[in-house]
Amino acid sequence: MKTLSTLAAALLVSASFALTAAAHDHSAMQAGTEMTDAGAMEPVKAGDLTLSDAFTRATLPGAKVGGGYVTIVNGSKEADRLIGGSTPVAERVEVHEMKMDGSVMKMRQLKEGLEIPAGETVKLAPGGLHLMMMGLKSPLKEGDMVPVTLEFAKAGKVELQLMVGAANATDMGH
Ligand SMILES: [Cu+2]
């Protein structure tokens, strides 16, 4: 009898362990799915350019600027150039870069635009190259979509939807 109850206890323990493990896997899977869903923007094609992973970040009330991020793949044998953009949510859209100046991180506008070399991928991401929405008309709210029109020297105008992530989002999952 003692052996049996020990066995039963052992079975119970392993069963609950299996359940815990299963529940754990399930929640991990769900979290992953949600992230993918939240960042779901179908890649946008414009000529030989493919734009994907477009997002921005929630801003605090009163904020006057917001960043914009997107990955641009140039499948062409010729370089293109991102020269600017526009959005209904801000007065203007500039192309910026962040660079270390000694020990200070500085941001500056790329007045000549940003070259997208032939056959290469250029990633605009927090801490580096980015779009800057200047003169925000209202705060960007997490979960919203922000329409932005980018302008390229060769590919012309491309419309994008930036998914608004959390204020500290570094990408939209994928
Ligand atoms: Cu900037």
Tab-separated table of C-alpha atoms and ligand atoms in Angstrom:
chain	number	residue	atom	x	y	z
A	1	MET	CA	0.000	0.000	0.000
A	2	LYS	CA	2.813	2.332	0.908
A	3	THR	CA	4.492	1.619	-2.423
A	4	LEU	CA	1.291	2.315	-4.278
A	5	SER	CA	0.645	5.648	-2.619
A	6	THR	CA	4.254	6.667	-3.214
A	7	LEU	CA	3.821	5.738	-6.840
A	8	ALA	CA	0.539	7.680	-6.963
A	9	ALA	CA	2.227	10.685	-5.417
A	10	ALA	CA	5.074	10.419	-7.895
A	11	LEU	CA	2.587	10.213	-10.747
A	12	LEU	CA	0.714	13.232	-9.441
A	13	VAL	CA	3.913	15.206	-9.174
A	14	SER	CA	5.003	14.343	-12.700
A	15	ALA	CA	1.500	15.000	-14.032
A	16	SER	CA	1.343	18.443	-12.465
A	17	PHE	CA	4.885	19.123	-13.656
A	18	ALA	CA	3.819	18.218	-17.186
A	19	LEU	CA	0.765	20.449	-16.853
A	20	THR	CA	2.862	23.353	-15.607
A	21	ALA	CA	5.297	22.870	-18.461
A	22	ALA	CA	2.464	22.719	-20.977
A	23	ALA	CA	0.808	25.826	-19.537
A	24	HIS	CA	4.140	27.580	-19.668
A	25	ASP	CA	4.743	26.675	-23.298
A	26	HIS	CA	1.261	27.788	-24.172
A	27	SER	CA	1.625	31.229	-22.616
A	28	ALA	CA	5.007	31.681	-24.259
A	29	MET	CA	3.498	30.776	-27.606
A	30	GLN	CA	0.602	33.159	-27.109
A	31	ALA	CA	2.859	36.036	-26.178
A	32	GLY	CA	4.868	35.391	-29.335
A	33	THR	CA	1.742	35.319	-31.459
A	34	GLU	CA	0.471	38.561	-30.009
A	35	MET	CA	3.720	40.333	-30.736
A	36	THR	CA	3.654	39.192	-34.340
A	37	ASP	CA	0.047	40.273	-34.695
A	38	ALA	CA	0.785	43.677	-33.179
A	39	GLY	CA	3.606	44.264	-35.644
A	40	ALA	CA	1.739	42.921	-38.630
A	41	MET	CA	2.437	45.255	-41.479
A	42	GLU	CA	2.680	43.545	-44.822
A	43	PRO	CA	5.893	44.634	-46.547
A	44	VAL	CA	5.202	47.502	-48.956
A	45	LYS	CA	6.751	47.360	-52.421
A	46	ALA	CA	7.638	50.438	-54.426
A	47	GLY	CA	9.546	49.652	-57.590
A	48	ASP	CA	12.636	47.758	-56.436
A	49	LEU	CA	12.281	48.872	-52.840
A	50	THR	CA	10.651	46.776	-50.144
A	51	LEU	CA	9.710	48.475	-46.875
A	52	SER	CA	8.890	46.495	-43.759
A	53	ASP	CA	8.809	46.628	-39.951
A	54	ALA	CA	7.497	50.178	-39.902
A	55	PHE	CA	6.755	51.459	-36.429
A	56	THR	CA	6.834	54.430	-34.131
A	57	ARG	CA	6.561	54.826	-30.373
A	58	ALA	CA	3.941	56.257	-28.082
A	59	THR	CA	4.673	59.846	-27.001
A	60	LEU	CA	3.885	61.748	-23.816
A	61	PRO	CA	1.215	64.468	-23.850
A	62	GLY	CA	2.760	67.686	-25.127
A	63	ALA	CA	5.614	65.969	-26.966
A	64	LYS	CA	6.472	67.832	-30.163
A	65	VAL	CA	8.434	65.117	-31.932
A	66	GLY	CA	8.124	61.406	-32.593
A	67	GLY	CA	10.529	58.935	-34.184
A	68	GLY	CA	9.703	56.653	-37.091
A	69	TYR	CA	11.436	53.404	-37.972
A	70	VAL	CA	11.379	51.189	-41.047
A	71	THR	CA	13.576	48.659	-42.823
A	72	ILE	CA	14.251	49.410	-46.495
A	73	VAL	CA	15.591	46.782	-48.888
A	74	ASN	CA	16.846	47.957	-52.273
A	75	GLY	CA	16.608	45.044	-54.719
A	76	SER	CA	17.811	47.190	-57.615
A	77	LYS	CA	21.244	47.534	-59.212
A	78	GLU	CA	20.994	51.284	-58.707
A	79	ALA	CA	21.069	53.287	-55.509
A	80	ASP	CA	17.992	55.231	-54.439
A	81	ARG	CA	17.685	58.022	-51.906
A	82	LEU	CA	15.148	58.697	-49.168
A	83	ILE	CA	14.661	62.438	-49.437
A	84	GLY	CA	11.818	63.121	-47.039
A	85	GLY	CA	8.239	62.473	-46.151
A	86	SER	CA	5.003	63.759	-44.738
A	87	THR	CA	2.273	62.703	-42.326
A	88	PRO	CA	-1.091	64.140	-41.330
A	89	VAL	CA	-0.125	63.827	-37.626
A	90	ALA	CA	2.820	66.243	-37.746
A	91	GLU	CA	3.964	69.390	-39.531
A	92	ARG	CA	6.807	67.646	-41.311
A	93	VAL	CA	8.899	64.504	-41.505
A	94	GLU	CA	12.701	64.707	-41.550
A	95	VAL	CA	15.381	62.061	-41.996
A	96	HIS	CA	17.755	62.042	-39.017
A	97	GLU	CA	20.789	60.189	-37.792
A	98	MET	CA	22.177	59.686	-34.295
A	99	LYS	CA	25.925	59.795	-33.979
A	100	MET	CA	28.432	59.846	-31.184
A	101	ASP	CA	30.211	63.185	-30.995
A	102	GLY	CA	32.998	62.406	-28.535
A	103	SER	CA	31.026	60.962	-25.643
A	104	VAL	CA	27.766	62.712	-26.510
A	105	MET	CA	25.064	61.172	-28.690
A	106	LYS	CA	23.904	63.783	-31.151
A	107	MET	CA	21.052	63.889	-33.590
A	108	ARG	CA	21.164	65.694	-36.888
A	109	GLN	CA	19.035	66.048	-39.976
A	110	LEU	CA	20.340	64.466	-43.165
A	111	LYS	CA	19.575	67.410	-45.423
A	112	GLU	CA	20.671	65.576	-48.568
A	113	GLY	CA	18.578	62.578	-47.611
A	114	LEU	CA	19.653	59.029	-46.964
A	115	GLU	CA	21.243	56.858	-49.621
A	116	ILE	CA	19.783	53.365	-50.021
A	117	PRO	CA	22.681	51.596	-51.807
A	118	ALA	CA	22.021	49.098	-54.601
A	119	GLY	CA	21.271	45.616	-53.300
A	120	GLU	CA	21.479	46.673	-49.673
A	121	THR	CA	19.258	46.869	-46.619
A	122	VAL	CA	19.073	50.086	-44.627
A	123	LYS	CA	17.470	49.854	-41.235
A	124	LEU	CA	16.034	52.894	-39.508
A	125	ALA	CA	15.894	51.932	-35.833
A	126	PRO	CA	15.962	53.491	-32.351
A	127	GLY	CA	19.451	54.804	-31.543
A	128	GLY	CA	20.446	55.188	-35.187
A	129	LEU	CA	18.939	56.426	-38.409
A	130	HIS	CA	15.307	57.443	-38.011
A	131	LEU	CA	12.443	59.461	-39.358
A	132	MET	CA	11.546	62.405	-37.196
A	133	MET	CA	7.981	63.638	-37.130
A	134	MET	CA	8.369	67.295	-36.217
A	135	GLY	CA	5.546	69.351	-34.738
A	136	LEU	CA	3.245	66.554	-33.610
A	137	LYS	CA	-0.375	67.670	-33.616
A	138	SER	CA	-1.395	65.184	-30.918
A	139	PRO	CA	0.301	62.449	-28.876
A	140	LEU	CA	0.911	59.101	-30.579
A	141	LYS	CA	-1.083	56.421	-28.798
A	142	GLU	CA	0.080	52.840	-28.441
A	143	GLY	CA	-1.897	50.555	-30.736
A	144	ASP	CA	-2.772	53.264	-33.277
A	145	MET	CA	-1.576	53.307	-36.865
A	146	VAL	CA	0.116	56.448	-38.209
A	147	PRO	CA	0.062	56.993	-41.982
A	148	VAL	CA	3.341	58.320	-43.372
A	149	THR	CA	4.253	59.047	-46.988
A	150	LEU	CA	7.948	58.659	-47.715
A	151	GLU	CA	9.547	60.174	-50.770
A	152	PHE	CA	12.384	58.519	-52.682
A	153	ALA	CA	14.377	60.095	-55.502
A	154	LYS	CA	13.691	57.171	-57.870
A	155	ALA	CA	10.878	55.081	-56.377
A	156	GLY	CA	8.791	58.199	-55.743
A	157	LYS	CA	6.179	58.404	-53.007
A	158	VAL	CA	5.466	55.384	-50.830
A	159	GLU	CA	2.664	55.181	-48.301
A	160	LEU	CA	3.297	53.372	-45.050
A	161	GLN	CA	1.425	52.694	-41.850
A	162	LEU	CA	3.546	53.025	-38.729
A	163	MET	CA	2.309	50.848	-35.904
A	164	VAL	CA	2.523	52.758	-32.619
A	165	GLY	CA	4.363	50.627	-30.055
A	166	ALA	CA	5.081	51.251	-26.385
A	167	ALA	CA	7.162	54.309	-25.520
A	168	ASN	CA	10.255	52.103	-25.160
A	169	ALA	CA	9.607	49.729	-28.075
A	170	THR	CA	12.770	48.765	-29.932
A	171	ASP	CA	10.978	46.864	-32.691
A	172	MET	CA	7.584	45.404	-33.329
A	173	GLY	CA	8.553	41.763	-32.977
A	174	HIS	CA	8.821	39.424	-35.928
B	1	CU	CU	15.664	62.841	-34.765
